[in-house]
């Protein structure tokens, strides 16, 4: 009997009774033997579907709400506006994830168990845009740049395979490391209370609460098993918030004012503004996000035993582009793959895309009920600080892991990484270093991620492409 293919055409539709092994016939309910159901297209029973979806929500939730939390505070949003921003981020993540997993065959969606949401990679460049924009024009400038980045992704996506050789693990490893390193001041500020102008900023009560939250996360990570270990971050946030109540450090007033159900208002912060320097900065970040998405799709293809070809990657990137373009209309930010959910698929071996689609549906529900987003706003700043150290530190570790597989035994590669990291850390080590530069240069170079990425790409061209035979796309993607 012919074996089913592992490629995208392996299954014409969903199936509810998977075979024990891919490539073997499965019996239908009436006893007839039919073609095998690929695990990616498997429809699980409710008793397995819901717990599996909850694991994905637990893995992604903290990452989804982090960008609106940080950016909202940076631009001075009040509690109500912050709640709306979190709700919008959840809603866009849910819609993008459903579009990615279910898709429109042949046009959009990679039809893999792939999670899409606002990426932390865009936070630092967005903060740089906010710092260089007039008050009241910060979010419009950010959203204008994000929308153009979405158009850029849609335009470049079909040809991106040819560009991947310019973004090998050396480059992406530098960028991911810089994301974690440059964001680390954020949780440190949170741990001290969040408001640098407050008289009690840095109070020992705040530091103790942040330390307690960090210890809780470490204990769940060390002694937790299965689901509890996977939700260690959320358990830290929950227990840390409970611990803050007796000391009067938890504020639940936002729950009273938040509407129970509401949909985001289009352009609630004003019409988008298009600033060239801001656009350039986010287009650079979008290239990095597209590289991460492509690598994530290739990794999922291996895990799910379903070949990920160029067309699949193009459809997946098209989803990223649509979500990034449409997201700012309602309050979203640059959208990309969530690597932690690729890890969930690898760990659990539950490869059904319908599990992730259900998780996406749950995110839509969370986004449509702002009161649920307001719950996140009740978490005290020091608690967020303790958890943020783990969250952003883990991003830096992912970058280091990527660099460790990128051939650092070669002296040219060592110099490339050293100079790129050094240039990327300048804005962190000396915040006023670019103060006398033109505004456009401050926006691009003021973000360590953008500066580091530009230097890494340039040095990669200098050392490995100019006057040499370029590496192939497959080699560029290997270990990325």
Tab-separated table of N, CA, C and O in Angstrom, residues 163-263:
chain	number	residue	atom	x	y	z
A	163	UNK	N	17.592	35.604	0.697
A	163	UNK	CA	18.259	36.531	1.605
A	163	UNK	C	18.750	35.860	2.879
A	163	UNK	O	19.529	36.449	3.625
A	164	UNK	N	18.304	34.634	3.126
A	164	UNK	CA	18.612	33.986	4.386
A	164	UNK	C	20.112	33.794	4.602
A	164	UNK	O	20.577	33.740	5.732
A	165	UNK	N	20.867	33.701	3.509
A	165	UNK	CA	22.305	33.488	3.672
A	165	UNK	C	22.985	34.710	4.284
A	165	UNK	O	24.111	34.621	4.759
A	166	UNK	N	22.308	35.864	4.269
A	166	UNK	CA	22.864	37.052	4.914
A	166	UNK	C	22.493	37.118	6.394
A	166	UNK	O	22.907	38.042	7.091
A	167	UNK	N	21.701	36.136	6.855
A	167	UNK	CA	21.296	36.096	8.259
A	167	UNK	C	21.583	34.710	8.846
A	167	UNK	O	20.677	34.013	9.296
A	168	UNK	N	22.860	34.303	8.853
A	168	UNK	CA	23.218	33.002	9.419
A	168	UNK	C	23.127	33.047	10.937
A	168	UNK	O	22.868	34.109	11.534
A	169	UNK	N	23.350	31.909	11.624
A	169	UNK	CA	23.294	31.897	13.091
A	169	UNK	C	24.194	32.934	13.748
A	169	UNK	O	23.880	33.423	14.836
A	170	UNK	N	25.309	33.293	13.113
A	170	UNK	CA	26.175	34.327	13.664
A	170	UNK	C	25.413	35.641	13.851
A	170	UNK	O	25.524	36.310	14.879
A	171	UNK	N	24.638	36.010	12.841
A	171	UNK	CA	23.902	37.271	12.880
A	171	UNK	C	22.692	37.164	13.802
A	171	UNK	O	22.476	38.007	14.686
A	172	UNK	N	21.882	36.134	13.607
A	172	UNK	CA	20.679	35.998	14.435
A	172	UNK	C	21.035	35.772	15.898
A	172	UNK	O	20.334	36.251	16.795
A	173	UNK	N	22.138	35.058	16.162
A	173	UNK	CA	22.566	34.836	17.537
A	173	UNK	C	22.928	36.139	18.221
A	173	UNK	O	22.585	36.365	19.394
A	174	UNK	N	23.631	37.023	17.498
A	174	UNK	CA	23.976	38.338	18.046
A	174	UNK	C	22.715	39.124	18.375
A	174	UNK	O	22.586	39.713	19.457
A	175	UNK	N	21.773	39.133	17.442
A	175	UNK	CA	20.560	39.925	17.625
A	175	UNK	C	19.727	39.403	18.793
A	175	UNK	O	19.259	40.178	19.643
A	176	UNK	N	19.541	38.097	18.870
A	176	UNK	CA	18.736	37.526	19.958
A	176	UNK	C	19.393	37.787	21.306
A	176	UNK	O	18.728	38.117	22.296
A	177	UNK	N	20.710	37.658	21.360
A	177	UNK	CA	21.432	37.954	22.608
A	177	UNK	C	21.227	39.406	23.023
A	177	UNK	O	20.978	39.713	24.195
A	178	UNK	N	21.331	40.317	22.040
A	178	UNK	CA	21.152	41.737	22.332
A	178	UNK	C	19.733	42.050	22.790
A	178	UNK	O	19.522	42.960	23.600
A	179	UNK	N	18.745	41.325	22.263
A	179	UNK	CA	17.362	41.538	22.702
A	179	UNK	C	17.266	41.320	24.207
A	179	UNK	O	16.725	42.141	24.953
A	180	UNK	N	17.805	40.180	24.669
A	180	UNK	CA	17.752	39.886	26.097
A	180	UNK	C	18.557	40.857	26.929
A	180	UNK	O	18.096	41.337	27.976
A	181	UNK	N	19.772	41.200	26.466
A	181	UNK	CA	20.663	42.072	27.241
A	181	UNK	C	20.124	43.493	27.317
A	181	UNK	O	20.093	44.113	28.386
A	182	UNK	N	19.679	44.040	26.179
A	182	UNK	CA	19.227	45.438	26.173
A	182	UNK	C	17.906	45.633	26.904
A	182	UNK	O	17.592	46.752	27.332
A	183	UNK	N	17.120	44.564	27.046
A	183	UNK	CA	15.850	44.672	27.771
A	183	UNK	C	16.019	44.465	29.275
A	183	UNK	O	15.084	44.724	30.041
A	184	UNK	N	17.181	44.011	29.719
A	184	UNK	CA	17.350	43.692	31.137
A	184	UNK	C	17.135	44.889	32.071
A	184	UNK	O	16.650	44.722	33.205
A	185	UNK	N	17.465	46.135	31.671
A	185	UNK	CA	17.157	47.256	32.572
A	185	UNK	C	15.668	47.394	32.898
A	185	UNK	O	15.318	47.962	33.942
A	186	UNK	N	14.803	46.894	32.027
A	186	UNK	CA	13.358	47.020	32.265
A	186	UNK	C	12.926	46.257	33.511
A	186	UNK	O	12.317	46.851	34.424
A	187	UNK	N	13.207	44.939	33.624
A	187	UNK	CA	12.792	44.247	34.856
A	187	UNK	C	13.535	44.745	36.101
A	187	UNK	O	12.988	44.673	37.201
A	188	UNK	N	14.765	45.246	35.923
A	188	UNK	CA	15.488	45.790	37.073
A	188	UNK	C	14.764	47.022	37.610
A	188	UNK	O	14.620	47.201	38.829
A	189	UNK	N	14.276	47.870	36.703
A	189	UNK	CA	13.484	49.043	37.115
A	189	UNK	C	12.181	48.607	37.765
A	189	UNK	O	11.748	49.174	38.776
A	190	UNK	N	11.531	47.599	37.181
A	190	UNK	CA	10.298	47.075	37.780
A	190	UNK	C	10.553	46.585	39.203
A	190	UNK	O	9.755	46.825	40.106
A	191	UNK	N	11.667	45.858	39.385
A	191	UNK	CA	11.978	45.287	40.700
A	191	UNK	C	12.147	46.365	41.754
A	191	UNK	O	11.937	46.121	42.954
A	192	UNK	N	12.508	47.586	41.340
A	192	UNK	CA	12.705	48.684	42.278
A	192	UNK	C	11.438	49.516	42.492
A	192	UNK	O	11.456	50.523	43.187
A	193	UNK	N	10.350	49.094	41.834
A	193	UNK	CA	9.081	49.784	42.021
A	193	UNK	C	8.471	50.335	40.753
A	193	UNK	O	7.291	50.660	40.709
A	194	UNK	N	9.276	50.487	39.688
A	194	UNK	CA	8.752	50.900	38.394
A	194	UNK	C	8.823	52.392	38.123
A	194	UNK	O	9.096	52.807	36.998
A	195	UNK	N	8.588	53.223	39.127
A	195	UNK	CA	8.573	54.670	38.939
A	195	UNK	C	9.857	55.285	39.494
A	195	UNK	O	10.033	55.414	40.711
A	196	UNK	N	10.750	55.701	38.601
A	196	UNK	CA	12.041	56.241	39.026
A	196	UNK	C	11.898	57.569	39.761
A	196	UNK	O	12.811	57.975	40.493
A	197	UNK	N	10.776	58.259	39.546
A	197	UNK	CA	10.567	59.563	40.184
A	197	UNK	C	9.950	59.434	41.571
A	197	UNK	O	9.889	60.422	42.317
A	198	UNK	N	9.493	58.235	41.927
A	198	UNK	CA	8.833	58.049	43.218
A	198	UNK	C	9.844	58.120	44.358
A	198	UNK	O	11.003	57.708	44.217
A	199	UNK	N	9.389	58.605	45.508
A	199	UNK	CA	10.281	58.745	46.665
A	199	UNK	C	10.742	57.393	47.200
A	199	UNK	O	11.844	57.271	47.747
A	200	UNK	N	9.900	56.375	47.041
A	200	UNK	CA	10.255	55.051	47.567
A	200	UNK	C	10.856	54.139	46.505
A	200	UNK	O	10.918	52.918	46.696
A	201	UNK	N	11.304	54.707	45.383
A	201	UNK	CA	11.925	53.893	44.327
A	201	UNK	C	13.151	53.180	44.894
A	201	UNK	O	14.025	53.802	45.500
A	202	UNK	N	13.199	51.863	44.710
A	202	UNK	CA	14.317	51.083	45.226
A	202	UNK	C	14.147	50.638	46.657
A	202	UNK	O	15.093	50.094	47.256
A	203	UNK	N	12.957	50.840	47.227
A	203	UNK	CA	12.686	50.434	48.606
A	203	UNK	C	12.918	48.933	48.773
A	203	UNK	O	12.649	48.145	47.867
A	204	UNK	N	13.415	48.552	49.957
A	204	UNK	CA	13.720	47.146	50.214
A	204	UNK	C	12.474	46.262	50.122
A	204	UNK	O	12.575	45.070	49.819
A	205	UNK	N	11.287	46.801	50.370
A	205	UNK	CA	10.066	46.004	50.224
A	205	UNK	C	9.904	45.534	48.786
A	205	UNK	O	9.540	44.377	48.522
A	206	UNK	N	10.176	46.440	47.848
A	206	UNK	CA	10.069	46.098	46.434
A	206	UNK	C	11.100	45.031	46.054
A	206	UNK	O	10.791	44.059	45.361
A	207	UNK	N	12.322	45.249	46.495
A	207	UNK	CA	13.396	44.307	46.153
A	207	UNK	C	13.129	42.922	46.749
A	207	UNK	O	13.396	41.897	46.108
A	208	UNK	N	12.599	42.915	47.982
A	208	UNK	CA	12.301	41.628	48.629
A	208	UNK	C	11.200	40.888	47.870
A	208	UNK	O	11.268	39.656	47.688
A	209	UNK	N	10.179	41.627	47.428
A	209	UNK	CA	9.082	40.997	46.687
A	209	UNK	C	9.568	40.458	45.347
A	209	UNK	O	9.178	39.361	44.929
A	210	UNK	N	10.426	41.216	44.668
A	210	UNK	CA	10.996	40.742	43.401
A	210	UNK	C	11.839	39.491	43.622
A	210	UNK	O	11.745	38.515	42.861
A	211	UNK	N	12.649	39.504	44.694
A	211	UNK	CA	13.471	38.332	45.006
A	211	UNK	C	12.623	37.120	45.348
A	211	UNK	O	12.925	35.992	44.942
A	212	UNK	N	11.535	37.348	46.096
A	212	UNK	CA	10.633	36.251	46.451
A	212	UNK	C	10.012	35.636	45.201
A	212	UNK	O	9.934	34.401	45.063
A	213	UNK	N	9.567	36.476	44.274
A	213	UNK	CA	8.970	35.984	43.022
A	213	UNK	C	9.974	35.157	42.239
A	213	UNK	O	9.642	34.079	41.719
A	214	UNK	N	11.205	35.630	42.171
A	214	UNK	CA	12.253	34.893	41.460
A	214	UNK	C	12.494	33.529	42.102
A	214	UNK	O	12.624	32.514	41.405
A	215	UNK	N	12.522	33.494	43.435
A	215	UNK	CA	12.733	32.223	44.137
A	215	UNK	C	11.582	31.251	43.866
A	215	UNK	O	11.800	30.045	43.659
A	216	UNK	N	10.346	31.755	43.850
A	216	UNK	CA	9.183	30.896	43.576
A	216	UNK	C	9.321	30.261	42.192
A	216	UNK	O	9.087	29.056	42.020
A	217	UNK	N	9.696	31.054	41.209
A	217	UNK	CA	9.864	30.535	39.846
A	217	UNK	C	10.940	29.460	39.813
A	217	UNK	O	10.772	28.398	39.191
A	218	UNK	N	12.049	29.711	40.498
A	218	UNK	CA	13.142	28.737	40.533
A	218	UNK	C	12.705	27.439	41.210
A	218	UNK	O	13.074	26.339	40.761
A	219	UNK	N	11.912	27.538	42.276
A	219	UNK	CA	11.447	26.339	42.984
A	219	UNK	C	10.508	25.505	42.106
A	219	UNK	O	10.606	24.273	42.076
A	220	UNK	N	9.596	26.182	41.401
A	220	UNK	CA	8.701	25.442	40.507
A	220	UNK	C	9.499	24.813	39.355
A	220	UNK	O	9.188	23.702	38.925
A	221	UNK	N	10.511	25.526	38.876
A	221	UNK	CA	11.324	24.986	37.794
A	221	UNK	C	12.141	23.783	38.266
A	221	UNK	O	12.366	22.838	37.522
A	222	UNK	N	12.570	23.813	39.537
A	222	UNK	CA	13.404	22.724	40.069
A	222	UNK	C	12.582	21.522	40.497
A	222	UNK	O	12.937	20.374	40.211
A	223	UNK	N	11.478	21.756	41.196
A	223	UNK	CA	10.729	20.646	41.787
A	223	UNK	C	9.401	20.359	41.079
A	223	UNK	O	8.779	19.327	41.342
A	224	UNK	N	8.958	21.253	40.207
A	224	UNK	CA	7.703	21.020	39.497
A	224	UNK	C	7.832	19.898	38.485
A	224	UNK	O	8.923	19.603	37.983
A	225	UNK	N	6.736	19.300	38.167
A	225	UNK	CA	6.714	18.210	37.197
A	225	UNK	C	5.635	18.498	36.153
A	225	UNK	O	4.574	19.034	36.472
A	226	UNK	N	5.918	18.168	34.899
A	226	UNK	CA	4.933	18.298	33.833
A	226	UNK	C	4.422	19.717	33.672
A	226	UNK	O	5.189	20.665	33.484
A	227	UNK	N	3.102	19.870	33.780
A	227	UNK	CA	2.456	21.154	33.532
A	227	UNK	C	2.933	22.230	34.509
A	227	UNK	O	3.155	23.382	34.130
A	228	UNK	N	3.108	21.875	35.787
A	228	UNK	CA	3.532	22.850	36.792
A	228	UNK	C	4.905	23.432	36.454
A	228	UNK	O	5.163	24.619	36.681
A	229	UNK	N	5.770	22.614	35.909
A	229	UNK	CA	7.103	23.105	35.530
A	229	UNK	C	7.004	24.062	34.353
A	229	UNK	O	7.727	25.061	34.289
A	230	UNK	N	6.116	23.775	33.430
A	230	UNK	CA	5.962	24.617	32.246
A	230	UNK	C	5.357	25.977	32.587
A	230	UNK	O	5.621	26.968	31.906
A	231	UNK	N	4.550	26.041	33.646
A	231	UNK	CA	3.900	27.304	34.006
A	231	UNK	C	4.587	27.953	35.201
A	231	UNK	O	3.972	28.723	35.946
A	232	UNK	N	5.867	27.674	35.393
A	232	UNK	CA	6.604	28.213	36.538
A	232	UNK	C	6.545	29.739	36.558
A	232	UNK	O	6.394	30.359	37.622
A	233	UNK	N	6.642	30.363	35.380
A	233	UNK	CA	6.611	31.826	35.311
A	233	UNK	C	5.260	32.366	35.779
A	233	UNK	O	5.195	33.318	36.574
A	234	UNK	N	4.175	31.761	35.301
A	234	UNK	CA	2.846	32.213	35.699
A	234	UNK	C	2.592	31.974	37.183
A	234	UNK	O	1.973	32.794	37.866
A	235	UNK	N	3.095	30.855	37.705
A	235	UNK	CA	2.927	30.575	39.133
A	235	UNK	C	3.690	31.597	39.967
A	235	UNK	O	3.230	32.022	41.028
A	236	UNK	N	4.858	32.013	39.484
A	236	UNK	CA	5.611	33.046	40.173
A	236	UNK	C	4.847	34.351	40.221
A	236	UNK	O	4.793	35.034	41.258
A	237	UNK	N	4.226	34.732	39.095
A	237	UNK	CA	3.427	35.957	39.052
A	237	UNK	C	2.226	35.869	39.995
A	237	UNK	O	1.900	36.837	40.704
A	238	UNK	N	1.562	34.717	40.010
A	238	UNK	CA	0.367	34.536	40.839
A	238	UNK	C	0.715	34.564	42.328
A	238	UNK	O	0.119	35.329	43.117
A	239	UNK	N	1.688	33.768	42.733
A	239	UNK	CA	2.054	33.687	44.152
A	239	UNK	C	2.695	34.998	44.614
A	239	UNK	O	2.472	35.463	45.739
A	240	UNK	N	3.481	35.622	43.736
A	240	UNK	CA	4.084	36.901	44.080
A	240	UNK	C	3.031	37.973	44.320
A	240	UNK	O	3.150	38.793	45.250
A	241	UNK	N	1.986	37.971	43.517
A	241	UNK	CA	0.895	38.938	43.697
A	241	UNK	C	0.158	38.690	45.008
A	241	UNK	O	-0.178	39.644	45.732
A	242	UNK	N	-0.092	37.424	45.335
A	242	UNK	CA	-0.732	37.099	46.617
A	242	UNK	C	0.128	37.569	47.787
A	242	UNK	O	-0.392	38.107	48.779
A	243	UNK	N	1.438	37.395	47.651
A	243	UNK	CA	2.347	37.805	48.735
A	243	UNK	C	2.376	39.322	48.902
A	243	UNK	O	2.674	39.830	49.995
A	244	UNK	N	2.058	40.051	47.831
A	244	UNK	CA	2.110	41.516	47.884
A	244	UNK	C	0.899	42.117	48.592
A	244	UNK	O	0.962	43.259	49.080
A	245	UNK	N	-0.209	41.361	48.662
A	245	UNK	CA	-1.459	41.901	49.213
A	245	UNK	C	-1.313	42.355	50.670
A	245	UNK	O	-1.719	43.477	51.014
A	246	UNK	N	-0.752	41.530	51.580
A	246	UNK	CA	-0.660	41.970	52.984
A	246	UNK	C	0.171	43.237	53.178
A	246	UNK	O	-0.007	43.951	54.173
A	247	UNK	N	1.063	43.528	52.248
A	247	UNK	CA	1.931	44.701	52.373
A	247	UNK	C	1.383	45.909	51.618
A	247	UNK	O	2.043	46.943	51.510
A	248	UNK	N	0.175	45.759	51.066
A	248	UNK	CA	-0.456	46.873	50.370
A	248	UNK	C	0.203	47.227	49.052
A	248	UNK	O	0.093	48.358	48.580
A	249	UNK	N	0.868	46.269	48.453
A	249	UNK	CA	1.580	46.525	47.199
A	249	UNK	C	0.819	46.043	45.974
A	249	UNK	O	1.315	46.155	44.850
A	250	UNK	N	-0.364	45.487	46.171
A	250	UNK	CA	-1.186	45.016	45.054
A	250	UNK	C	-2.389	45.940	44.900
A	250	UNK	O	-3.114	46.205	45.864
A	251	UNK	N	-2.598	46.442	43.703
A	251	UNK	CA	-3.692	47.379	43.429
A	251	UNK	C	-4.680	46.736	42.462
A	251	UNK	O	-4.325	46.422	41.324
A	252	UNK	N	-5.905	46.518	42.918
A	252	UNK	CA	-6.920	45.859	42.097
A	252	UNK	C	-7.973	46.835	41.579
A	252	UNK	O	-9.031	46.422	41.103
A	253	UNK	N	-7.690	48.131	41.668
A	253	UNK	CA	-8.672	49.134	41.256
A	253	UNK	C	-8.976	49.067	39.763
A	253	UNK	O	-10.077	49.407	39.321
A	254	UNK	N	-8.001	48.613	38.952
A	254	UNK	CA	-8.216	48.560	37.502
A	254	UNK	C	-9.297	47.556	37.133
A	254	UNK	O	-9.938	47.683	36.087
A	255	UNK	N	-9.523	46.554	37.983
A	255	UNK	CA	-10.558	45.561	37.699
A	255	UNK	C	-11.948	46.177	37.753
A	255	UNK	O	-12.861	45.769	37.035
A	256	UNK	N	-12.126	47.189	38.603
A	256	UNK	CA	-13.437	47.822	38.748
A	256	UNK	C	-13.783	48.689	37.544
A	256	UNK	O	-14.941	48.773	37.132
A	257	UNK	N	-12.781	49.343	36.973
A	257	UNK	CA	-13.038	50.281	35.883
A	257	UNK	C	-12.975	49.629	34.499
A	257	UNK	O	-13.482	50.188	33.524
A	258	UNK	N	-12.356	48.450	34.404
A	258	UNK	CA	-12.204	47.804	33.098
A	258	UNK	C	-13.540	47.247	32.614
A	258	UNK	O	-14.274	46.614	33.391
A	259	UNK	N	-13.891	47.470	31.343
A	259	UNK	CA	-15.129	46.885	30.808
A	259	UNK	C	-15.017	45.373	30.737
A	259	UNK	O	-13.929	44.834	30.479
A	260	UNK	N	-16.131	44.696	30.974
A	260	UNK	CA	-16.108	43.230	30.949
A	260	UNK	C	-15.827	42.730	29.538
A	260	UNK	O	-14.993	41.856	29.328
A	261	UNK	N	-16.529	43.288	28.561
A	261	UNK	CA	-16.342	42.857	27.179
A	261	UNK	C	-16.293	44.080	26.273
A	261	UNK	O	-17.092	45.004	26.410
A	262	UNK	N	-15.327	44.094	25.367
A	262	UNK	CA	-15.200	45.201	24.415
A	262	UNK	C	-14.180	44.819	23.358
A	262	UNK	O	-13.248	44.043	23.626
A	263	UNK	N	-14.372	45.332	22.161
A	263	UNK	CA	-13.410	45.107	21.084
A	263	UNK	C	-12.550	46.358	20.932
A	263	UNK	O	-13.008	47.476	21.175
